[in-house]
Amino acid sequence: MPGIKDVAERAGLSIATVSRALSGKGNVSARSRERARNAAAELGFVLSYHASSLASGRNHNVGVVVPSVHRWFFSSVVEGVSATLLDAGYDLTLYNVSGGQERRHSVLNDFLLRKRVDAVIAVSLELSEAEIQQLLAIHRPIVGIGGPLPGASTIRIDDSGIAQAAARHLIQLGHSKIAHMTGDAAYEQDFRLPGTRQAGFKKAMNDAGLAVRPEWQISADFTIQGAYASARCLLGSSVERPTAVFAASDEMAIGTILAARDFGLRVPYDLSVIGIDGHELGEVFGLTTIDQDARGQGALAVRRLLDGLDGGTDTEAADTEFPTHFVIRSSTAVPPADPAPAR
C-alpha cells in the first residue's frame, strides 16, 4: 500500500508538508494542499490519524463542555465549534454537564484528564482556578466562552453594555413604562448573566431618570414557553401595563410577543419588545435584537486554540470582548399616545 512518502514524491512536496496538508494542521498554501490531496487520491492513500497521533503526541480532538445542549446559545456555539474543527481536521467530544454538580465534577476532574483531548472549550462555565490549573498542568489549553477565567483565554460579550443599549433604544423611542424579563435564579450560577443584564437595564433607566418598577421585573427560564407564561402574568394582572418589554434573550422576547397577541395587543403599536441574541426566529417575528453571533464565538474559540497548539501567538490569558451588532426590526416603535382625558 502507498505511504505518505509516496504521496510526497508524487506531489513534489516534503513529507512534513503533505502531513500538514492532509491533516488540516499547520500553515500550508492552498496550492500545496490541493497538490497533496490530488496525489493522495491518485494513489488511494488515506492518512492514518492513529499513526499521526503517535508521531505528534496529539489526538486531533477537542473537548467542548456545555451546561446544556438544548438551549439555543449553547447549541449555536457548538455548531460554530464543530464546523471550524472539521475544516481543521479535528474531532469534537461534547460533554453535557446538565446533570448537576456531580456530573460536572466528573467531566472536569476525570474525563478531561484522560488525555483523550488536546484542548478544552468551556462554554458558560465559571471554572475555578484549581480546575483550570489542573488542565494546564497536563498541557491542555483552555478557551472559555461567556466570562472571565483566571489564567485562561476567554471570549465574552459586554452583557452589561448591551443591556444598557437595549434599554436606551426603548427610552430614545420615548418609552418610560418599561418592563424587564430576566432569567431566574438557576441561571445565576455561572457568570451571573441574568443579574448582569438586569443591572445594565437598571443603569440605563436610572441614567434617564426613569423609575424601575418592581412589579415589572419578572423572570423566566430563557425559553419561549417559560417566557410566554411569565409575560401572560405581566400583561394580564398588572393594573397598568408597560408600553415596552426588554427581554434578556430572544427566546423570552418571542414568548412575550406571543403572550401579547393573546391579549389583542399589537406589537409594536401597543407594546414594543426587544431581545438579545441574534436567534434565527428573530427575523420571522420582526424582533429587534442585539446579535451576539454565537456561532462566530465558537469559531473564534477554535481558531485561538489551534493557533496555540501550532505554536502561534501565546493567547493563554487573553481576554477578548466579542463584537455585537444591533439589529433594528419592526418589534419596537414609539409608545402609543395616551388617550385624551374625558370631558
Coordinates of N, CA and C in Angstrom, one line a residue, residues 57-256:
G57 N 2.0 13.2 19.1 CA 1.5 13.3 20.5 C 0.2 13.9 20.7
R58 N -0.5 14.1 19.6 CA -1.9 14.7 19.6 C -2.9 13.7 19.3
N59 N -4.1 14.0 19.8 CA -5.3 13.2 19.5 C -6.2 13.8 18.3
H60 N -5.9 15.0 17.9 CA -6.7 15.7 17.0 C -8.2 15.7 17.4
N61 N -8.3 16.0 18.7 CA -9.7 16.0 19.3 C -9.7 17.1 20.3
V62 N -10.8 17.9 20.3 CA -11.0 19.0 21.3 C -12.3 18.7 22.1
G63 N -12.2 18.8 23.4 CA -13.3 18.6 24.3 C -14.1 19.9 24.4
V64 N -15.4 19.8 24.3 CA -16.3 21.0 24.5 C -17.3 20.7 25.6
V65 N -17.3 21.6 26.6 CA -18.1 21.4 27.8 C -19.2 22.4 27.8
V66 N -20.5 22.0 27.9 CA -21.6 22.9 27.8 C -22.5 22.6 29.0
P67 N -23.3 23.6 29.5 CA -24.2 23.3 30.6 C -25.4 22.6 30.1
S68 N -25.8 22.7 28.8 CA -27.0 22.1 28.2 C -26.8 22.1 26.7
V69 N -27.3 21.0 26.1 CA -27.3 21.0 24.6 C -28.7 21.5 24.1
H70 N -29.6 21.8 24.9 CA -31.0 22.1 24.5 C -31.2 23.6 24.3
R71 N -30.3 24.4 24.9 CA -30.5 25.9 24.8 C -29.9 26.4 23.5
W72 N -30.6 27.4 22.9 CA -30.2 27.9 21.6 C -28.7 28.4 21.6
F73 N -28.3 29.1 22.6 CA -27.0 29.7 22.6 C -25.9 28.6 22.6
F74 N -26.1 27.6 23.5 CA -25.1 26.6 23.6 C -25.0 25.8 22.3
S75 N -26.1 25.4 21.8 CA -26.1 24.6 20.5 C -25.5 25.4 19.4
S76 N -25.8 26.7 19.3 CA -25.2 27.5 18.3 C -23.7 27.6 18.4
V77 N -23.2 27.8 19.6 CA -21.8 27.8 19.8 C -21.2 26.5 19.4
V78 N -21.8 25.4 19.7 CA -21.3 24.1 19.3 C -21.2 23.9 17.8
E79 N -22.2 24.5 17.1 CA -22.2 24.5 15.6 C -21.0 25.2 15.1
G80 N -20.7 26.4 15.6 CA -19.6 27.1 15.2 C -18.3 26.4 15.5
V81 N -18.2 25.8 16.7 CA -17.0 25.0 17.0 C -16.8 23.8 16.1
S82 N -17.9 23.0 15.9 CA -17.8 21.8 15.1 C -17.4 22.1 13.7
A83 N -18.0 23.1 13.0 CA -17.7 23.4 11.6 C -16.2 23.8 11.5
T84 N -15.7 24.6 12.4 CA -14.3 25.0 12.3 C -13.3 23.9 12.6
L85 N -13.7 23.0 13.6 CA -12.8 21.9 13.9 C -12.8 20.9 12.7
L86 N -13.9 20.7 12.0 CA -13.9 19.8 10.9 C -13.1 20.3 9.8
D87 N -13.1 21.6 9.5 CA -12.3 22.2 8.5 C -10.8 22.1 8.8
A88 N -10.5 22.0 10.1 CA -9.1 21.9 10.5 C -8.7 20.4 10.7
G89 N -9.6 19.5 10.4 CA -9.2 18.1 10.5 C -9.2 17.5 12.0
Y90 N -10.0 18.2 12.8 CA -10.1 17.8 14.2 C -11.5 17.2 14.5
D91 N -11.5 16.2 15.5 CA -12.7 15.7 16.0 C -13.2 16.5 17.2
L92 N -14.4 16.3 17.6 CA -15.0 17.0 18.8 C -15.6 16.0 19.7
T93 N -15.3 16.2 21.0 CA -16.0 15.4 22.0 C -16.8 16.3 22.9
L94 N -18.1 16.1 22.9 CA -19.1 17.0 23.6 C -19.4 16.5 25.0
Y95 N -19.2 17.3 26.0 CA -19.6 16.9 27.4 C -20.7 17.8 27.8
N96 N -21.9 17.2 28.1 CA -23.0 18.0 28.6 C -23.1 17.8 30.1
V97 N -23.0 18.9 30.8 CA -23.0 18.7 32.3 C -24.3 19.2 32.9
S98 N -25.4 19.0 32.2 CA -26.7 19.4 32.7 C -27.2 18.6 33.9
G99 N -26.5 17.5 34.1 CA -26.9 16.5 35.2 C -26.6 17.0 36.6
G100 N -26.0 18.2 36.8 CA -25.7 18.7 38.1 C -24.3 18.7 38.5
Q101 N -24.0 19.1 39.7 CA -22.6 19.2 40.2 C -21.8 17.9 40.1
E102 N -22.4 16.8 40.3 CA -21.7 15.5 40.3 C -21.2 15.2 38.9
R103 N -22.0 15.4 37.9 CA -21.6 15.2 36.5 C -20.5 16.2 36.1
R104 N -20.7 17.4 36.5 CA -19.8 18.5 36.2 C -18.4 18.1 36.8
H105 N -18.4 17.7 38.0 CA -17.1 17.3 38.7 C -16.5 16.2 38.0
S106 N -17.3 15.2 37.5 CA -16.7 14.0 36.9 C -16.1 14.4 35.5
V107 N -16.7 15.3 34.8 CA -16.1 15.7 33.5 C -14.8 16.5 33.7
L108 N -14.8 17.5 34.6 CA -13.7 18.3 34.8 C -12.5 17.6 35.5
N109 N -12.8 16.7 36.4 CA -11.8 16.1 37.2 C -11.5 14.6 36.8
D110 N -12.1 14.1 35.7 CA -11.8 12.8 35.3 C -11.7 12.7 33.8
F111 N -12.8 12.9 33.1 CA -12.8 12.7 31.6 C -11.8 13.6 30.9
L112 N -11.7 14.9 31.3 CA -10.8 15.8 30.5 C -9.4 15.5 30.9
L113 N -9.1 14.8 31.9 CA -7.7 14.5 32.3 C -7.2 13.2 31.8
R114 N -8.0 12.5 31.0 CA -7.6 11.2 30.5 C -6.7 11.2 29.2
K115 N -6.4 12.4 28.8 CA -5.5 12.6 27.6 C -6.2 12.2 26.3
R116 N -7.5 12.3 26.3 CA -8.2 11.9 25.0 C -8.4 13.2 24.2
V117 N -8.2 14.4 24.8 CA -8.4 15.6 24.0 C -7.1 16.4 24.1
D118 N -6.9 17.3 23.1 CA -5.8 18.1 23.0 C -6.0 19.5 23.7
A119 N -7.3 19.9 23.8 CA -7.6 21.2 24.3 C -9.0 21.2 24.7
V120 N -9.5 22.2 25.5 CA -10.8 22.3 26.0 C -11.4 23.6 25.7
I121 N -12.7 23.6 25.3 CA -13.5 24.8 25.2 C -14.6 24.7 26.3
A122 N -14.7 25.6 27.2 CA -15.7 25.6 28.3 C -16.7 26.8 28.0
V123 N -18.0 26.4 27.8 CA -19.0 27.4 27.4 C -19.9 27.7 28.6
S124 N -19.9 29.0 28.9 CA -20.7 29.5 30.0 C -20.5 28.7 31.3
L125 N -19.3 28.3 31.6 CA -19.0 27.6 32.8 C -17.9 28.4 33.6
E126 N -18.2 28.7 34.8 CA -17.2 29.5 35.6 C -16.3 28.5 36.3
L127 N -15.2 28.1 35.7 CA -14.3 27.2 36.3 C -13.5 27.8 37.4
S128 N -13.2 27.0 38.4 CA -12.3 27.5 39.5 C -10.9 27.6 39.0
E129 N -10.1 28.4 39.7 CA -8.7 28.4 39.4 C -8.0 27.1 39.5
A130 N -8.4 26.3 40.5 CA -7.8 25.0 40.6 C -8.2 24.0 39.5
E131 N -9.4 24.1 39.0 CA -9.8 23.3 37.8 C -9.0 23.7 36.6
I132 N -8.8 25.0 36.4 CA -8.1 25.5 35.2 C -6.6 25.1 35.3
Q133 N -6.0 25.2 36.5 CA -4.6 24.9 36.6 C -4.4 23.4 36.5
Q134 N -5.4 22.6 36.9 CA -5.3 21.1 36.7 C -5.1 20.7 35.3
L135 N -5.9 21.4 34.4 CA -5.9 21.1 33.0 C -4.6 21.7 32.3
L136 N -4.2 22.9 32.7 CA -3.0 23.5 32.2 C -1.7 22.7 32.6
A137 N -1.8 22.1 33.8 CA -0.6 21.3 34.2 C -0.4 20.1 33.3
I138 N -1.4 19.6 32.7 CA -1.2 18.4 31.8 C -1.2 18.9 30.3
H139 N -0.9 20.2 30.1 CA -0.8 20.8 28.8 C -2.1 20.7 28.0
R140 N -3.2 21.0 28.6 CA -4.5 21.1 27.9 C -4.9 22.5 27.9
P141 N -4.6 23.2 26.8 CA -5.1 24.6 26.7 C -6.6 24.8 26.8
I142 N -7.0 25.9 27.4 CA -8.4 26.1 27.6 C -8.8 27.5 27.0
V143 N -10.0 27.5 26.4 CA -10.6 28.8 26.0 C -12.0 28.8 26.6
G144 N -12.3 29.8 27.3 CA -13.7 29.9 27.9 C -14.5 30.9 27.1
I145 N -15.8 30.6 26.9 CA -16.8 31.4 26.3 C -17.8 31.8 27.3
G146 N -18.0 33.1 27.5 CA -19.1 33.6 28.3 C -18.7 34.4 29.5
G147 N -17.4 34.4 29.9 CA -17.0 35.2 31.0 C -15.5 34.9 31.3
P148 N -14.9 35.7 32.2 CA -13.5 35.6 32.5 C -13.2 34.3 33.3
L149 N -12.0 33.7 32.9 CA -11.5 32.5 33.6 C -10.1 32.8 34.0
P150 N -9.7 32.7 35.3 CA -8.4 33.1 35.7 C -7.3 32.2 35.1
G151 N -6.4 32.9 34.4 CA -5.2 32.2 33.8 C -5.5 31.5 32.5
A152 N -6.7 31.7 31.9 CA -7.1 31.1 30.7 C -7.6 32.1 29.7
S153 N -7.5 31.8 28.4 CA -8.0 32.6 27.4 C -9.5 32.6 27.4
T154 N -10.1 33.8 27.2 CA -11.6 33.9 27.3 C -12.2 34.8 26.2
I155 N -13.4 34.5 25.8 CA -14.2 35.2 24.8 C -15.5 35.5 25.4
R156 N -15.9 36.8 25.4 CA -17.1 37.2 26.1 C -17.7 38.4 25.4
I157 N -18.9 38.7 25.6 CA -19.6 39.9 25.2 C -19.8 40.8 26.4
D158 N -20.0 42.1 26.1 CA -20.2 43.1 27.2 C -21.7 43.0 27.6
D159 N -22.1 42.1 28.4 CA -23.5 41.9 28.8 C -24.1 43.1 29.4
S160 N -23.4 43.8 30.3 CA -24.0 45.0 30.9 C -24.2 46.1 29.8
G161 N -23.2 46.2 29.0 CA -23.2 47.3 28.0 C -24.3 47.1 27.0
I162 N -24.5 45.8 26.5 CA -25.6 45.6 25.5 C -27.0 45.7 26.1
A163 N -27.1 45.4 27.4 CA -28.4 45.5 28.1 C -28.7 47.0 28.2
Q164 N -27.7 47.8 28.5 CA -27.9 49.3 28.6 C -28.3 49.8 27.2
A165 N -27.7 49.3 26.1 CA -28.0 49.7 24.8 C -29.4 49.4 24.4
A166 N -29.9 48.2 24.8 CA -31.2 47.7 24.5 C -32.2 48.6 25.2
A167 N -32.0 48.9 26.5 CA -32.9 49.8 27.3 C -32.9 51.2 26.7
R168 N -31.7 51.7 26.4 CA -31.6 53.1 25.8 C -32.4 53.2 24.5
H169 N -32.4 52.1 23.7 CA -33.1 52.1 22.4 C -34.6 52.4 22.7
L170 N -35.2 51.7 23.7 CA -36.6 51.9 24.1 C -36.8 53.3 24.6
I171 N -35.9 53.8 25.5 CA -36.0 55.1 26.1 C -35.9 56.2 25.0
Q172 N -35.0 56.0 24.0 CA -34.9 57.0 23.0 C -36.1 57.1 22.1
L173 N -36.9 56.0 22.0 CA -38.1 56.0 21.2 C -39.2 56.7 22.0
G174 N -39.0 57.0 23.3 CA -40.0 57.7 24.1 C -40.7 56.9 25.1
H175 N -40.2 55.6 25.3 CA -40.8 54.8 26.3 C -40.3 55.1 27.7
S176 N -41.2 55.2 28.7 CA -40.8 55.4 30.1 C -41.4 54.2 31.0
K177 N -42.4 53.5 30.5 CA -43.0 52.4 31.2 C -42.5 51.1 30.6
I178 N -41.3 50.7 31.1 CA -40.5 49.6 30.5 C -40.4 48.5 31.5
A179 N -40.8 47.3 31.1 CA -40.6 46.1 32.0 C -39.4 45.4 31.5
H180 N -38.8 44.6 32.4 CA -37.7 43.8 32.1 C -37.9 42.3 32.5
M181 N -37.7 41.4 31.5 CA -37.8 40.0 31.8 C -36.4 39.4 31.9
T182 N -36.0 38.9 33.0 CA -34.7 38.4 33.3 C -34.8 36.8 33.5
G183 N -33.6 36.2 33.6 CA -33.5 34.8 33.9 C -33.7 34.5 35.3
D184 N -34.3 33.4 35.7 CA -34.5 33.1 37.1 C -33.2 32.7 37.8
A185 N -33.3 32.4 39.1 CA -32.1 32.3 39.9 C -31.2 31.1 39.5
A186 N -31.7 30.1 38.8 CA -30.9 29.0 38.4 C -29.8 29.3 37.4
Y187 N -30.0 30.5 36.7 CA -29.1 30.9 35.7 C -28.0 31.8 36.2
E188 N -28.0 32.1 37.5 CA -27.0 32.9 38.1 C -25.8 32.2 38.5
Q189 N -25.8 30.9 38.4 CA -24.7 30.1 38.9 C -23.3 30.4 38.2
D190 N -23.3 30.5 36.9 CA -22.1 30.8 36.1 C -22.1 32.1 35.5
F191 N -21.2 33.0 35.9 CA -21.0 34.3 35.4 C -22.2 35.3 35.6
R192 N -23.3 34.8 36.4 CA -24.4 35.7 36.8 C -24.9 36.5 35.6
L193 N -25.2 35.9 34.5 CA -25.7 36.5 33.3 C -27.0 37.3 33.5
P194 N -28.0 36.7 34.1 CA -29.3 37.5 34.3 C -29.1 38.7 35.1
G195 N -28.3 38.6 36.2 CA -28.1 39.7 37.1 C -27.3 40.8 36.4
T196 N -26.4 40.4 35.6 CA -25.6 41.4 34.9 C -26.4 42.2 33.9
R197 N -27.2 41.5 33.1 CA -28.1 42.2 32.1 C -29.2 43.0 32.8
Q198 N -29.7 42.5 34.0 CA -30.7 43.3 34.7 C -30.0 44.6 35.3
A199 N -28.8 44.5 35.7 CA -28.1 45.7 36.2 C -27.9 46.7 35.1
G200 N -27.6 46.2 33.9 CA -27.4 47.1 32.8 C -28.7 47.8 32.5
F201 N -29.8 47.1 32.5 CA -31.1 47.7 32.3 C -31.4 48.8 33.3
K202 N -31.2 48.5 34.6 CA -31.4 49.4 35.7 C -30.6 50.7 35.5
K203 N -29.3 50.5 35.1 CA -28.4 51.7 35.0 C -29.0 52.6 33.9
A204 N -29.4 52.0 32.8 CA -29.9 52.9 31.7 C -31.2 53.6 32.2
M205 N -32.0 52.9 32.9 CA -33.3 53.6 33.4 C -32.9 54.7 34.4
N206 N -32.0 54.4 35.3 CA -31.6 55.4 36.3 C -30.9 56.6 35.6
D207 N -30.1 56.3 34.6 CA -29.4 57.4 33.9 C -30.4 58.4 33.2
A208 N -31.5 57.8 32.8 CA -32.6 58.6 32.2 C -33.6 59.2 33.2
G209 N -33.4 58.9 34.4 CA -34.3 59.4 35.5 C -35.6 58.7 35.5
L210 N -35.7 57.5 35.0 CA -36.9 56.7 35.0 C -37.0 55.7 36.1
A211 N -38.2 55.5 36.6 CA -38.4 54.5 37.7 C -38.3 53.1 37.2
V212 N -37.7 52.2 38.0 CA -37.7 50.8 37.7 C -38.8 50.2 38.7
R213 N -39.9 49.8 38.1 CA -41.0 49.3 38.9 C -40.8 47.8 39.2
P214 N -40.8 47.5 40.5 CA -40.6 46.1 40.9 C -41.6 45.1 40.3
E215 N -42.8 45.5 40.1 CA -43.8 44.6 39.6 C -43.6 44.3 38.1
W216 N -42.8 45.1 37.5 CA -42.4 44.9 36.1 C -41.1 44.2 35.9
Q217 N -40.5 43.7 37.0 CA -39.3 42.9 36.9 C -39.7 41.5 37.1
I218 N -39.7 40.7 36.0 CA -40.2 39.4 36.0 C -39.1 38.4 35.5
S219 N -39.3 37.2 35.8 CA -38.2 36.2 35.4 C -38.9 35.0 34.7
A220 N -38.0 34.4 33.9 CA -38.4 33.2 33.2 C -37.2 32.3 33.0
D221 N -37.3 31.2 32.2 CA -36.2 30.3 32.1 C -35.4 30.3 30.8
F222 N -35.5 31.4 30.1 CA -34.8 31.6 28.8 C -35.4 30.7 27.7
T223 N -36.6 30.3 27.9 CA -37.3 29.5 26.8 C -38.5 30.3 26.4
I224 N -39.0 30.0 25.2 CA -40.2 30.7 24.6 C -41.4 30.3 25.5
Q225 N -41.5 29.0 25.9 CA -42.6 28.6 26.7 C -42.7 29.3 28.1
G226 N -41.5 29.3 28.7 CA -41.4 29.9 30.0 C -41.7 31.4 30.0
A227 N -41.2 32.1 29.0 CA -41.4 33.5 28.9 C -42.9 33.8 28.6
Y228 N -43.5 32.9 27.8 CA -44.9 33.1 27.4 C -45.8 33.1 28.7
A229 N -45.5 32.2 29.6 CA -46.3 32.1 30.8 C -46.0 33.3 31.7
S230 N -44.8 33.7 31.8 CA -44.5 34.9 32.6 C -45.0 36.2 32.0
A231 N -45.0 36.3 30.7 CA -45.5 37.5 30.1 C -47.0 37.6 30.2
R232 N -47.7 36.5 30.2 CA -49.1 36.5 30.4 C -49.5 37.0 31.7
C233 N -48.7 36.6 32.7 CA -48.9 37.2 34.1 C -48.7 38.7 34.1
L234 N -47.6 39.1 33.5 CA -47.3 40.5 33.5 C -48.4 41.3 32.8
L235 N -48.8 40.9 31.6 CA -49.7 41.7 30.8 C -51.2 41.5 31.3
G236 N -51.5 40.4 32.0 CA -52.8 40.2 32.4 C -53.2 40.6 33.8
S237 N -52.2 40.8 34.6 CA -52.5 41.0 36.0 C -52.1 42.4 36.5
S238 N -51.3 43.1 35.8 CA -50.9 44.4 36.2 C -52.0 45.4 36.1
V239 N -52.1 46.3 37.1 CA -53.1 47.4 37.0 C -52.8 48.3 35.8
E240 N -51.6 48.5 35.6 CA -51.1 49.3 34.5 C -50.1 48.5 33.7
R241 N -50.3 48.5 32.4 CA -49.4 47.7 31.5 C -48.2 48.6 31.1
P242 N -47.0 47.9 31.0 CA -45.9 48.7 30.4 C -46.1 48.9 28.9
T243 N -45.4 49.8 28.3 CA -45.5 50.0 26.9 C -44.4 49.3 26.1
A244 N -43.4 48.8 26.9 CA -42.3 48.1 26.3 C -41.8 47.0 27.2
V245 N -41.2 46.0 26.6 CA -40.6 44.9 27.4 C -39.2 44.7 26.8
F246 N -38.2 44.7 27.7 CA -36.8 44.3 27.3 C -36.6 42.9 27.9
A247 N -36.5 41.9 27.0 CA -36.2 40.6 27.5 C -34.7 40.2 27.3
A248 N -34.2 39.5 28.3 CA -32.8 39.2 28.4 C -32.3 38.2 27.3
S249 N -33.3 37.6 26.6 CA -32.9 36.7 25.5 C -33.9 36.8 24.4
D250 N -33.6 36.4 23.2 CA -34.5 36.5 22.1 C -35.7 35.5 22.3
E251 N -35.4 34.3 22.8 CA -36.5 33.4 23.0 C -37.5 33.9 24.0
M252 N -37.1 34.6 25.1 CA -38.0 35.2 26.0 C -38.7 36.4 25.4
A253 N -38.1 37.1 24.5 CA -38.8 38.2 23.7 C -39.9 37.6 22.8
I254 N -39.6 36.5 22.2 CA -40.6 35.8 21.3 C -41.8 35.3 22.1
G255 N -41.5 34.7 23.3 CA -42.6 34.3 24.2 C -43.5 35.5 24.6
T256 N -42.8 36.7 24.8 CA -43.6 37.9 25.2 C -44.5 38.3 24.1

